[in-house]
PDB file of C-alpha atoms in Angstrom:
ATOM      1  CA  UNK A 189       0.158  -0.388  -0.090  1.00  0.00           C
ATOM      2  CA  UNK A 190       2.645   2.596  -0.485  1.00  0.00           C
ATOM      3  CA  UNK A 191       1.496   4.208  -3.227  1.00  0.00           C
ATOM      4  CA  UNK A 192      -1.999   3.494  -2.146  1.00  0.00           C
ATOM      5  CA  UNK A 193      -4.210   6.301  -4.192  1.00  0.00           C
ATOM      6  CA  UNK A 194      -5.900   8.853  -1.832  1.00  0.00           C
ATOM      7  CA  UNK A 195      -8.763   8.989  -4.263  1.00  0.00           C
ATOM      8  CA  UNK A 196      -8.999   5.211  -3.037  1.00  0.00           C
ATOM      9  CA  UNK A 197      -8.624   6.242   0.995  1.00  0.00           C
ATOM     10  CA  UNK A 198     -11.672   8.396   0.235  1.00  0.00           C
ATOM     11  CA  UNK A 199     -13.141   6.487  -1.607  1.00  0.00           C
ATOM     12  CA  UNK A 200     -13.369   3.995   1.665  1.00  0.00           C
ATOM     13  CA  UNK A 201     -13.918   6.491   4.289  1.00  0.00           C
ATOM     14  CA  UNK A 202     -16.947   8.005   2.475  1.00  0.00           C
ATOM     15  CA  UNK A 203     -18.440   4.815   1.748  1.00  0.00           C
ATOM     16  CA  UNK A 204     -18.072   3.913   5.652  1.00  0.00           C
ATOM     17  CA  UNK A 205     -19.065   6.721   6.409  1.00  0.00           C
ATOM     18  CA  UNK A 206     -22.850   6.650   4.251  1.00  0.00           C
ATOM     19  CA  UNK A 207     -22.610   2.703   3.877  1.00  0.00           C
ATOM     20  CA  UNK A 208     -23.670   3.087   0.495  1.00  0.00           C
ATOM     21  CA  UNK A 209     -22.557   3.121  -3.037  1.00  0.00           C
ATOM     22  CA  UNK A 210     -24.344   5.081  -3.890  1.00  0.00           C
ATOM     23  CA  UNK A 211     -24.454   8.172  -1.616  1.00  0.00           C
ATOM     24  CA  UNK A 212     -21.423   8.123  -1.909  1.00  0.00           C
ATOM     25  CA  UNK A 213     -20.647   8.364  -5.504  1.00  0.00           C
ATOM     26  CA  UNK A 214     -23.316  11.161  -5.461  1.00  0.00           C
ATOM     27  CA  UNK A 215     -21.546  13.059  -2.664  1.00  0.00           C
ATOM     28  CA  UNK A 216     -17.582  12.218  -4.186  1.00  0.00           C
ATOM     29  CA  UNK A 217     -18.807  13.033  -7.347  1.00  0.00           C
ATOM     30  CA  UNK A 218     -18.123  10.385  -8.783  1.00  0.00           C
ATOM     31  CA  UNK A 219     -20.087   7.184 -10.631  1.00  0.00           C
ATOM     32  CA  UNK A 220     -21.133   4.486  -8.995  1.00  0.00           C
ATOM     33  CA  UNK A 221     -19.465   2.054 -11.275  1.00  0.00           C
ATOM     34  CA  UNK A 222     -16.241   4.333  -9.978  1.00  0.00           C
ATOM     35  CA  UNK A 223     -16.435   3.400  -6.445  1.00  0.00           C
ATOM     36  CA  UNK A 224     -17.142  -0.251  -7.540  1.00  0.00           C
ATOM     37  CA  UNK A 225     -13.791   0.264  -8.834  1.00  0.00           C
ATOM     38  CA  UNK A 226     -12.106   1.808  -6.219  1.00  0.00           C
ATOM     39  CA  UNK A 227     -13.538  -0.479  -3.944  1.00  0.00           C
ATOM     40  CA  UNK A 228     -12.468  -3.713  -5.850  1.00  0.00           C
ATOM     41  CA  UNK A 229      -9.165  -1.770  -6.063  1.00  0.00           C
ATOM     42  CA  UNK A 230      -8.481  -1.417  -2.301  1.00  0.00           C
ATOM     43  CA  UNK A 231     -10.191  -4.676  -1.859  1.00  0.00           C
ATOM     44  CA  UNK A 232      -6.971  -6.252  -3.443  1.00  0.00           C
ATOM     45  CA  UNK A 233      -4.772  -4.216  -2.034  1.00  0.00           C
ATOM     46  CA  UNK A 234      -6.019  -4.630   1.762  1.00  0.00           C
ATOM     47  CA  UNK A 235      -6.541  -9.021   0.790  1.00  0.00           C
ATOM     48  CA  UNK A 236      -9.913  -8.480   2.894  1.00  0.00           C
ATOM     49  CA  UNK A 237     -13.255  -7.578   1.387  1.00  0.00           C
ATOM     50  CA  UNK A 238     -13.247  -4.503   3.562  1.00  0.00           C
ATOM     51  CA  UNK A 239     -17.251  -4.014   2.865  1.00  0.00           C
ATOM     52  CA  UNK A 240     -20.135  -7.036   3.476  1.00  0.00           C
ATOM     53  CA  UNK A 241     -23.389  -5.658   0.906  1.00  0.00           C
ATOM     54  CA  UNK A 242     -26.510  -6.054   3.804  1.00  0.00           C
ATOM     55  CA  UNK A 243     -29.877  -5.316   3.723  1.00  0.00           C
ATOM     56  CA  UNK A 244     -28.704  -1.488   6.665  1.00  0.00           C
ATOM     57  CA  UNK A 245     -26.470  -1.501   3.498  1.00  0.00           C
ATOM     58  CA  UNK A 246     -23.054  -1.858   3.031  1.00  0.00           C
ATOM     59  CA  UNK A 247     -21.326  -3.412   6.069  1.00  0.00           C
ATOM     60  CA  UNK A 248     -17.963  -2.324   7.334  1.00  0.00           C
ATOM     61  CA  UNK A 249     -14.642  -5.748   8.216  1.00  0.00           C
ATOM     62  CA  UNK A 250     -13.529  -5.404  11.249  1.00  0.00           C
ATOM     63  CA  UNK A 251      -9.930  -3.956   8.952  1.00  0.00           C
ATOM     64  CA  UNK A 252     -11.785  -1.704   7.219  1.00  0.00           C
ATOM     65  CA  UNK A 253     -13.063  -0.236  11.300  1.00  0.00           C
ATOM     66  CA  UNK A 254      -9.758  -0.302  11.484  1.00  0.00           C
ATOM     67  CA  UNK A 255      -8.453   0.999   8.372  1.00  0.00           C
ATOM     68  CA  UNK A 256     -10.662   4.056   8.801  1.00  0.00           C
ATOM     69  CA  UNK A 257      -9.665   5.292  12.156  1.00  0.00           C
ATOM     70  CA  UNK A 258      -7.086   5.954  10.745  1.00  0.00           C
ATOM     71  CA  UNK A 259      -7.760   7.660   7.111  1.00  0.00           C
ATOM     72  CA  UNK A 260      -9.770   9.780   8.605  1.00  0.00           C
ATOM     73  CA  UNK A 261      -8.502  11.293  10.884  1.00  0.00           C
ATOM     74  CA  UNK A 262      -5.512  11.730   8.393  1.00  0.00           C
ATOM     75  CA  UNK A 263      -7.349  13.062   5.175  1.00  0.00           C
ATOM     76  CA  UNK A 264      -8.725  15.557   8.091  1.00  0.00           C
ATOM     77  CA  UNK A 265      -5.279  16.283   8.400  1.00  0.00           C
ATOM     78  CA  UNK A 266      -4.696  16.260   4.877  1.00  0.00           C
ATOM     79  CA  UNK A 267      -7.883  19.343   3.648  1.00  0.00           C
ATOM     80  CA  UNK A 268      -6.936  21.016   6.968  1.00  0.00           C
ATOM     81  CA  UNK A 269      -3.150  21.770   6.003  1.00  0.00           C
ATOM     82  CA  UNK A 270      -3.843  22.419   2.592  1.00  0.00           C
ATOM     83  CA  UNK A 271      -6.472  24.617   3.349  1.00  0.00           C
ATOM     84  CA  UNK A 272      -4.729  26.515   5.483  1.00  0.00           C
ATOM     85  CA  UNK A 273      -2.163  27.592   3.382  1.00  0.00           C
ATOM     86  CA  UNK A 274      -4.394  29.385   1.493  1.00  0.00           C
ATOM     87  CA  UNK A 275      -6.555  30.762   2.977  1.00  0.00           C
ATOM     88  CA  UNK A 276      -7.668  31.135   6.967  1.00  0.00           C
ATOM     89  CA  UNK A 277     -10.705  32.466   8.545  1.00  0.00           C
ATOM     90  CA  UNK A 278     -10.737  31.735  12.110  1.00  0.00           C
ATOM     91  CA  UNK A 279     -14.503  32.736  12.440  1.00  0.00           C
ATOM     92  CA  UNK A 280     -15.102  29.529   9.982  1.00  0.00           C
ATOM     93  CA  UNK A 281     -12.410  27.022  10.732  1.00  0.00           C
ATOM     94  CA  UNK A 282     -13.049  24.434  12.962  1.00  0.00           C
ATOM     95  CA  UNK A 283      -9.416  23.430  13.110  1.00  0.00           C
ATOM     96  CA  UNK A 284      -7.878  21.372  15.770  1.00  0.00           C
ATOM     97  CA  UNK A 285      -4.402  23.140  18.217  1.00  0.00           C
ATOM     98  CA  UNK A 286      -2.520  21.392  19.793  1.00  0.00           C
ATOM     99  CA  UNK A 287      -0.749  23.201  22.672  1.00  0.00           C
ATOM    100  CA  UNK A 288       2.020  22.023  25.207  1.00  0.00           C
ATOM    101  CA  UNK A 289       1.594  23.366  29.297  1.00  0.00           C
ATOM    102  CA  UNK A 290       2.337  23.504  32.926  1.00  0.00           C
ATOM    103  CA  UNK A 291      -0.553  22.968  34.880  1.00  0.00           C
ATOM    104  CA  UNK A 292       0.461  26.017  35.985  1.00  0.00           C
ATOM    105  CA  UNK A 293       0.041  26.975  32.859  1.00  0.00           C
ATOM    106  CA  UNK A 294      -3.278  25.965  32.479  1.00  0.00           C
ATOM    107  CA  UNK A 295      -4.318  27.068  35.774  1.00  0.00           C
ATOM    108  CA  UNK A 296      -2.484  30.906  34.820  1.00  0.00           C
ATOM    109  CA  UNK A 297      -2.997  31.203  31.276  1.00  0.00           C
ATOM    110  CA  UNK A 298      -6.135  28.761  29.959  1.00  0.00           C
ATOM    111  CA  UNK A 299      -8.677  30.369  30.140  1.00  0.00           C
ATOM    112  CA  UNK A 300      -7.807  33.971  28.678  1.00  0.00           C
ATOM    113  CA  UNK A 301      -6.136  32.221  26.145  1.00  0.00           C
ATOM    114  CA  UNK A 302      -9.066  29.654  25.639  1.00  0.00           C
ATOM    115  CA  UNK A 303     -11.396  32.924  26.259  1.00  0.00           C
ATOM    116  CA  UNK A 304      -9.794  34.872  23.197  1.00  0.00           C
ATOM    117  CA  UNK A 305      -9.045  32.266  20.592  1.00  0.00           C
ATOM    118  CA  UNK A 306     -13.174  31.507  20.797  1.00  0.00           C
ATOM    119  CA  UNK A 307     -14.075  35.357  20.437  1.00  0.00           C
ATOM    120  CA  UNK A 308     -12.014  34.955  17.425  1.00  0.00           C
ATOM    121  CA  UNK A 309     -13.293  31.323  16.107  1.00  0.00           C
ATOM    122  CA  UNK A 310     -15.703  29.429  18.051  1.00  0.00           C
ATOM    123  CA  UNK A 311     -15.429  26.525  16.038  1.00  0.00           C
ATOM    124  CA  UNK A 312     -11.578  25.832  16.384  1.00  0.00           C
ATOM    125  CA  UNK A 313     -10.664  22.554  18.944  1.00  0.00           C
ATOM    126  CA  UNK A 314      -7.882  23.188  21.546  1.00  0.00           C
ATOM    127  CA  UNK A 315      -6.738  20.440  22.697  1.00  0.00           C
ATOM    128  CA  UNK A 316      -3.861  20.492  25.640  1.00  0.00           C
ATOM    129  CA  UNK A 317      -1.324  18.286  26.191  1.00  0.00           C
ATOM    130  CA  UNK A 318       0.877  18.476  29.984  1.00  0.00           C
ATOM    131  CA  UNK A 319       4.449  19.708  28.576  1.00  0.00           C
ATOM    132  CA  UNK A 320       7.235  16.974  29.571  1.00  0.00           C
ATOM    133  CA  UNK A 321      10.116  19.341  29.224  1.00  0.00           C
ATOM    134  CA  UNK A 322      12.721  16.759  27.583  1.00  0.00           C
ATOM    135  CA  UNK A 323      10.067  16.511  25.384  1.00  0.00           C
ATOM    136  CA  UNK A 324       8.564  18.984  24.225  1.00  0.00           C
ATOM    137  CA  UNK A 325      11.388  19.960  21.676  1.00  0.00           C
ATOM    138  CA  UNK A 326      11.107  17.174  20.016  1.00  0.00           C
ATOM    139  CA  UNK A 327       6.917  17.946  19.329  1.00  0.00           C
ATOM    140  CA  UNK A 328       7.468  21.224  17.448  1.00  0.00           C
ATOM    141  CA  UNK A 329      10.196  19.649  15.247  1.00  0.00           C
ATOM    142  CA  UNK A 330       7.750  16.993  14.431  1.00  0.00           C
ATOM    143  CA  UNK A 331       4.354  18.282  14.762  1.00  0.00           C
ATOM    144  CA  UNK A 332       2.657  16.816  17.079  1.00  0.00           C
ATOM    145  CA  UNK A 333       1.398  20.211  18.819  1.00  0.00           C
ATOM    146  CA  UNK A 334       1.488  23.702  17.324  1.00  0.00           C
ATOM    147  CA  UNK A 335       2.900  25.961  20.573  1.00  0.00           C
ATOM    148  CA  UNK A 336       5.050  24.387  23.565  1.00  0.00           C
ATOM    149  CA  UNK A 337       4.451  27.937  26.562  1.00  0.00           C
ATOM    150  CA  UNK A 338       6.934  26.971  28.803  1.00  0.00           C
ATOM    151  CA  UNK A 339       9.989  29.083  31.012  1.00  0.00           C
ATOM    152  CA  UNK A 340      13.257  27.258  30.120  1.00  0.00           C
ATOM    153  CA  UNK A 341      14.075  28.223  26.859  1.00  0.00           C
ATOM    154  CA  UNK A 342      14.345  25.732  24.307  1.00  0.00           C
ATOM    155  CA  UNK A 343      17.708  25.194  22.052  1.00  0.00           C
ATOM    156  CA  UNK A 344      16.627  22.907  19.117  1.00  0.00           C
ATOM    157  CA  UNK A 345      17.460  24.422  15.445  1.00  0.00           C
ATOM    158  CA  UNK A 346      14.169  24.837  13.844  1.00  0.00           C
ATOM    159  CA  UNK A 347      12.489  26.096  17.263  1.00  0.00           C
ATOM    160  CA  UNK A 348      11.681  29.865  17.623  1.00  0.00           C
ATOM    161  CA  UNK A 349      10.454  31.557  20.768  1.00  0.00           C
ATOM    162  CA  UNK A 350       8.700  35.203  22.068  1.00  0.00           C
ATOM    163  CA  UNK A 351       8.384  36.284  25.411  1.00  0.00           C
ATOM    164  CA  UNK A 352       4.501  36.707  26.717  1.00  0.00           C
ATOM    165  CA  UNK A 353       5.176  36.778  30.927  1.00  0.00           C
ATOM    166  CA  UNK A 354       7.447  37.971  32.952  1.00  0.00           C
ATOM    167  CA  UNK A 355       7.631  36.176  36.651  1.00  0.00           C
ATOM    168  CA  UNK A 356       9.975  35.552  39.407  1.00  0.00           C
ATOM    169  CA  UNK A 357      10.112  32.603  42.257  1.00  0.00           C
ATOM    170  CA  UNK A 358       9.194  33.251  45.302  1.00  0.00           C
ATOM    171  CA  UNK A 359       7.783  30.652  48.591  1.00  0.00           C
ATOM    172  CA  UNK A 360       4.665  29.973  50.565  1.00  0.00           C
ATOM    173  CA  UNK A 361       3.546  28.300  53.632  1.00  0.00           C
ATOM    174  CA  UNK A 362      -0.169  28.313  55.442  1.00  0.00           C
ATOM    175  CA  UNK A 363      -0.087  31.428  57.729  1.00  0.00           C
ATOM    176  CA  UNK A 364      -0.661  29.262  61.193  1.00  0.00           C
ATOM    177  CA  UNK A 365       2.544  27.913  60.289  1.00  0.00           C
ATOM    178  CA  UNK A 366       4.359  31.070  59.113  1.00  0.00           C
ATOM    179  CA  UNK A 367       7.696  30.475  60.411  1.00  0.00           C
ATOM    180  CA  UNK A 368       7.863  35.026  60.483  1.00  0.00           C
ATOM    181  CA  UNK A 369       5.711  37.533  59.321  1.00  0.00           C
ATOM    182  CA  UNK A 370       8.195  39.577  57.474  1.00  0.00           C
ATOM    183  CA  UNK A 371      11.149  38.334  55.620  1.00  0.00           C
ATOM    184  CA  UNK A 372      12.152  35.173  55.295  1.00  0.00           C
ATOM    185  CA  UNK A 373      15.716  33.569  56.166  1.00  0.00           C
ATOM    186  CA  UNK A 374      17.642  31.391  55.182  1.00  0.00           C
ATOM    187  CA  UNK A 375      17.935  29.107  58.408  1.00  0.00           C
ATOM    188  CA  UNK A 376      14.129  28.711  58.512  1.00  0.00           C
ATOM    189  CA  UNK A 377      13.864  28.204  54.925  1.00  0.00           C
ATOM    190  CA  UNK A 378      16.454  25.036  55.489  1.00  0.00           C
ATOM    191  CA  UNK A 379      14.256  23.877  58.824  1.00  0.00           C
ATOM    192  CA  UNK A 380      10.800  24.373  57.077  1.00  0.00           C
ATOM    193  CA  UNK A 381       9.812  21.129  55.745  1.00  0.00           C
ATOM    194  CA  UNK A 382       8.462  21.489  52.120  1.00  0.00           C
ATOM    195  CA  UNK A 383       6.965  20.219  48.847  1.00  0.00           C
ATOM    196  CA  UNK A 384       8.415  20.048  45.500  1.00  0.00           C
ATOM    197  CA  UNK A 385       8.401  18.837  42.415  1.00  0.00           C
ATOM    198  CA  UNK A 386       9.996  16.832  39.776  1.00  0.00           C
ATOM    199  CA  UNK A 387      12.073  19.041  37.307  1.00  0.00           C
ATOM    200  CA  UNK A 388       9.596  17.421  34.039  1.00  0.00           C
ATOM    201  CA  UNK A 389       7.533  20.591  34.886  1.00  0.00           C
ATOM    202  CA  UNK A 390       9.838  22.983  34.018  1.00  0.00           C
ATOM    203  CA  UNK A 391      10.746  24.572  37.047  1.00  0.00           C
ATOM    204  CA  UNK A 392      14.460  23.373  38.124  1.00  0.00           C
ATOM    205  CA  UNK A 393      16.190  26.632  38.931  1.00  0.00           C
ATOM    206  CA  UNK A 394      15.274  27.224  42.129  1.00  0.00           C
ATOM    207  CA  UNK A 395      16.789  23.325  42.987  1.00  0.00           C
ATOM    208  CA  UNK A 396      19.775  23.924  40.330  1.00  0.00           C
ATOM    209  CA  UNK A 397      20.691  27.578  42.557  1.00  0.00           C
ATOM    210  CA  UNK A 398      20.481  25.435  46.075  1.00  0.00           C
ATOM    211  CA  UNK A 399      22.627  22.582  44.999  1.00  0.00           C
ATOM    212  CA  UNK A 400      24.693  25.336  43.464  1.00  0.00           C
ATOM    213  CA  UNK A 401      25.146  26.609  47.316  1.00  0.00           C
ATOM    214  CA  UNK A 402      25.493  23.426  48.567  1.00  0.00           C
ATOM    215  CA  UNK A 403      21.453  24.170  50.201  1.00  0.00           C
ATOM    216  CA  UNK A 404      20.309  20.679  51.499  1.00  0.00           C
ATOM    217  CA  UNK A 405      16.727  20.826  53.180  1.00  0.00           C
ATOM    218  CA  UNK A 406      14.519  18.578  54.349  1.00  0.00           C
ATOM    219  CA  UNK A 407      11.853  17.628  51.565  1.00  0.00           C
ATOM    220  CA  UNK A 408       8.864  15.786  52.681  1.00  0.00           C
ATOM    221  CA  UNK A 409       6.805  15.274  49.457  1.00  0.00           C
ATOM    222  CA  UNK A 410       6.947  14.947  45.867  1.00  0.00           C
ATOM    223  CA  UNK A 411       3.904  15.526  43.861  1.00  0.00           C
ATOM    224  CA  UNK A 412       3.734  15.560  39.899  1.00  0.00           C
ATOM    225  CA  UNK A 413       1.662  18.406  39.692  1.00  0.00           C
ATOM    226  CA  UNK A 414       1.356  21.753  41.303  1.00  0.00           C
ATOM    227  CA  UNK A 415      -2.275  21.702  40.679  1.00  0.00           C
ATOM    228  CA  UNK A 416      -2.869  19.331  44.616  1.00  0.00           C
ATOM    229  CA  UNK A 417      -0.857  22.004  45.957  1.00  0.00           C
ATOM    230  CA  UNK A 418      -3.742  24.314  47.417  1.00  0.00           C
ATOM    231  CA  UNK A 419      -5.406  21.552  48.654  1.00  0.00           C
ATOM    232  CA  UNK A 420      -2.359  20.223  50.978  1.00  0.00           C
ATOM    233  CA  UNK A 421      -1.323  23.403  51.138  1.00  0.00           C
ATOM    234  CA  UNK A 422      -4.623  24.329  53.908  1.00  0.00           C
ATOM    235  CA  UNK A 423      -4.177  21.731  56.245  1.00  0.00           C
ATOM    236  CA  UNK A 424       0.025  21.275  56.589  1.00  0.00           C
ATOM    237  CA  UNK A 425       3.188  23.159  57.319  1.00  0.00           C
ATOM    238  CA  UNK A 426       4.412  22.439  54.054  1.00  0.00           C
ATOM    239  CA  UNK A 427       6.862  24.954  52.212  1.00  0.00           C
ATOM    240  CA  UNK A 428       6.745  25.640  48.436  1.00  0.00           C
ATOM    241  CA  UNK A 429       8.721  27.508  46.132  1.00  0.00           C
ATOM    242  CA  UNK A 430       6.728  27.883  43.095  1.00  0.00           C
ATOM    243  CA  UNK A 431       6.160  31.515  40.852  1.00  0.00           C
ATOM    244  CA  UNK A 432       4.813  34.537  42.124  1.00  0.00           C
ATOM    245  CA  UNK A 433       1.946  34.299  39.269  1.00  0.00           C
ATOM    246  CA  UNK A 434       0.981  31.046  40.660  1.00  0.00           C
ATOM    247  CA  UNK A 435       1.206  31.642  44.911  1.00  0.00           C
ATOM    248  CA  UNK A 436      -0.604  34.486  44.311  1.00  0.00           C
ATOM    249  CA  UNK A 437      -3.561  32.527  42.667  1.00  0.00           C
ATOM    250  CA  UNK A 438      -3.536  30.039  45.566  1.00  0.00           C
ATOM    251  CA  UNK A 439      -3.217  32.655  47.927  1.00  0.00           C
ATOM    252  CA  UNK A 440      -6.837  33.260  46.995  1.00  0.00           C
ATOM    253  CA  UNK A 441      -8.506  30.243  48.338  1.00  0.00           C
ATOM    254  CA  UNK A 442      -6.147  28.847  50.732  1.00  0.00           C
ATOM    255  CA  UNK A 443      -4.818  31.223  53.428  1.00  0.00           C
ATOM    256  CA  UNK A 444      -1.092  31.544  52.655  1.00  0.00           C
ATOM    257  CA  UNK A 445       1.714  34.144  53.815  1.00  0.00           C
ATOM    258  CA  UNK A 446       4.115  34.512  50.311  1.00  0.00           C
ATOM    259  CA  UNK A 447       7.801  35.532  51.200  1.00  0.00           C
ATOM    260  CA  UNK A 448      10.701  36.553  48.858  1.00  0.00           C
ATOM    261  CA  UNK A 449      13.481  33.479  48.223  1.00  0.00           C
ATOM    262  CA  UNK A 450      16.113  33.566  50.955  1.00  0.00           C
ATOM    263  CA  UNK A 451      18.408  33.465  48.020  1.00  0.00           C
ATOM    264  CA  UNK A 452      19.300  34.914  44.845  1.00  0.00           C
ATOM    265  CA  UNK A 453      17.012  33.267  41.305  1.00  0.00           C
ATOM    266  CA  UNK A 454      17.025  34.880  38.610  1.00  0.00           C
ATOM    267  CA  UNK A 455      13.668  35.864  37.329  1.00  0.00           C
ATOM    268  CA  UNK A 456      12.165  33.930  34.275  1.00  0.00           C
ATOM    269  CA  UNK A 457       9.935  35.248  30.770  1.00  0.00           C
ATOM    270  CA  UNK A 458       7.418  33.004  29.964  1.00  0.00           C
ATOM    271  CA  UNK A 459       7.674  32.585  26.475  1.00  0.00           C
ATOM    272  CA  UNK A 460       5.734  30.766  23.364  1.00  0.00           C
ATOM    273  CA  UNK A 461       7.582  28.468  20.770  1.00  0.00           C
ATOM    274  CA  UNK A 462       6.801  27.102  17.852  1.00  0.00           C
ATOM    275  CA  UNK A 463       8.382  24.851  14.698  1.00  0.00           C
ATOM    276  CA  UNK A 464      10.403  27.596  12.495  1.00  0.00           C
ATOM    277  CA  UNK A 465       8.702  25.655   9.479  1.00  0.00           C
ATOM    278  CA  UNK A 466       4.988  26.622  10.586  1.00  0.00           C
ATOM    279  CA  UNK A 467       5.302  29.443   9.319  1.00  0.00           C
ATOM    280  CA  UNK A 468       4.412  29.425   6.334  1.00  0.00           C
ATOM    281  CA  UNK A 469       0.960  28.182   7.959  1.00  0.00           C
ATOM    282  CA  UNK A 470      -1.770  31.084   7.638  1.00  0.00           C
ATOM    283  CA  UNK A 471      -4.117  29.461  10.596  1.00  0.00           C
ATOM    284  CA  UNK A 472      -0.468  28.081  13.229  1.00  0.00           C
ATOM    285  CA  UNK A 473       0.507  32.040  12.467  1.00  0.00           C
ATOM    286  CA  UNK A 474      -3.207  32.734  13.862  1.00  0.00           C
ATOM    287  CA  UNK A 475      -2.783  30.516  15.793  1.00  0.00           C
ATOM    288  CA  UNK A 476       0.672  31.998  17.842  1.00  0.00           C
ATOM    289  CA  UNK A 477      -0.754  35.747  17.471  1.00  0.00           C
ATOM    290  CA  UNK A 478      -3.694  34.748  19.370  1.00  0.00           C
ATOM    291  CA  UNK A 479      -2.145  33.239  22.485  1.00  0.00           C
ATOM    292  CA  UNK A 480       0.497  36.245  22.596  1.00  0.00           C
ATOM    293  CA  UNK A 481      -2.483  38.093  22.173  1.00  0.00           C
ATOM    294  CA  UNK A 482      -4.617  36.833  24.840  1.00  0.00           C
ATOM    295  CA  UNK A 483      -1.656  35.951  27.569  1.00  0.00           C
ATOM    296  CA  UNK A 484       0.030  39.746  26.749  1.00  0.00           C
ATOM    297  CA  UNK A 485      -2.795  42.762  26.818  1.00  0.00           C
ATOM    298  CA  UNK A 486      -5.558  41.213  24.973  1.00  0.00           C
ATOM    299  CA  UNK A 487      -7.330  40.422  28.345  1.00  0.00           C
ATOM    300  CA  UNK A 488      -7.074  41.866  31.602  1.00  0.00           C
ATOM    301  CA  UNK A 489     -10.262  41.375  32.517  1.00  0.00           C
ATOM    302  CA  UNK A 490      -9.337  38.054  34.102  1.00  0.00           C
ATOM    303  CA  UNK A 491      -8.761  37.618  36.934  1.00  0.00           C
ATOM    304  CA  UNK A 492      -4.879  36.016  36.139  1.00  0.00           C
ATOM    305  CA  UNK A 493      -3.938  38.878  34.213  1.00  0.00           C
ATOM    306  CA  UNK A 494      -5.280  41.181  36.678  1.00  0.00           C
ATOM    307  CA  UNK A 495      -3.361  39.611  39.309  1.00  0.00           C
ATOM    308  CA  UNK A 496      -0.062  40.099  37.239  1.00  0.00           C
ATOM    309  CA  UNK A 497      -0.566  43.582  36.319  1.00  0.00           C
ATOM    310  CA  UNK A 498      -0.848  44.537  39.788  1.00  0.00           C
ATOM    311  CA  UNK A 499       2.773  44.473  40.951  1.00  0.00           C
ATOM    312  CA  UNK A 500       5.662  44.845  38.220  1.00  0.00           C
ATOM    313  CA  UNK A 501       8.088  41.273  38.379  1.00  0.00           C
ATOM    314  CA  UNK A 502      10.895  42.069  40.093  1.00  0.00           C
TER     315      UNK A 502
END
């Protein structure tokens, strides 16, 4: 099947959906003998009957059902790629975009991104993939995702980036267990029990600094995602290092004390990354532009954006 005609694929997909040679011919604007000929070619190529004529129509075999899933997805991608290269109308599009981001990004940025996208393109689909920092370069290069939002710069050739948000790290603890009403000393920081998130989340800068300073702290809990932290911090004395924007978001629902870190960690930029080759696609360009507009100033009515703009990042 290395050189299978694209028209044969369209015939199988349409025949599967209509269960009728007549309807397939009408919808593909060909004759019924053409559909029958295409079906015969498919049967020869696949070494399977593919469809069996019954009183209810053309019933697909197991092989046809398996092929339909793959062929239908492939046709959607091919048609979308061709149409988006020529022209892209957000208001009429039903295209699916894939965005990789951390659970922090989901909590802080996804609501305003989604609202901004759907205001311009109510029919588009957005699929969010959990960011895996060690794999995201490959995802972008292979086209598995349209874009990725993360704080760690991606240095792989063929990937471009644009700044969207400035951030810094702080540490938080339930107010009941705060060791100091004001600033936090390094000794207090070390004595406290800590919860941490693995480096695969994309947030390892504070850990790098602690390692370079030879500072060891008591780690009592390791969790895979930041999103569980508000529930944990509500009733425990655990301390957590996390970005300021998320600290403020958490503090809106949990009584938290937010401290500046008692050691220096450089501020960092959150950026959107994409594959260089996708620049030529009008659809991909619109998608990136919409995200940048939403996060960079197109959504000040969003609570996370309002909080971010309420204080200049250090």
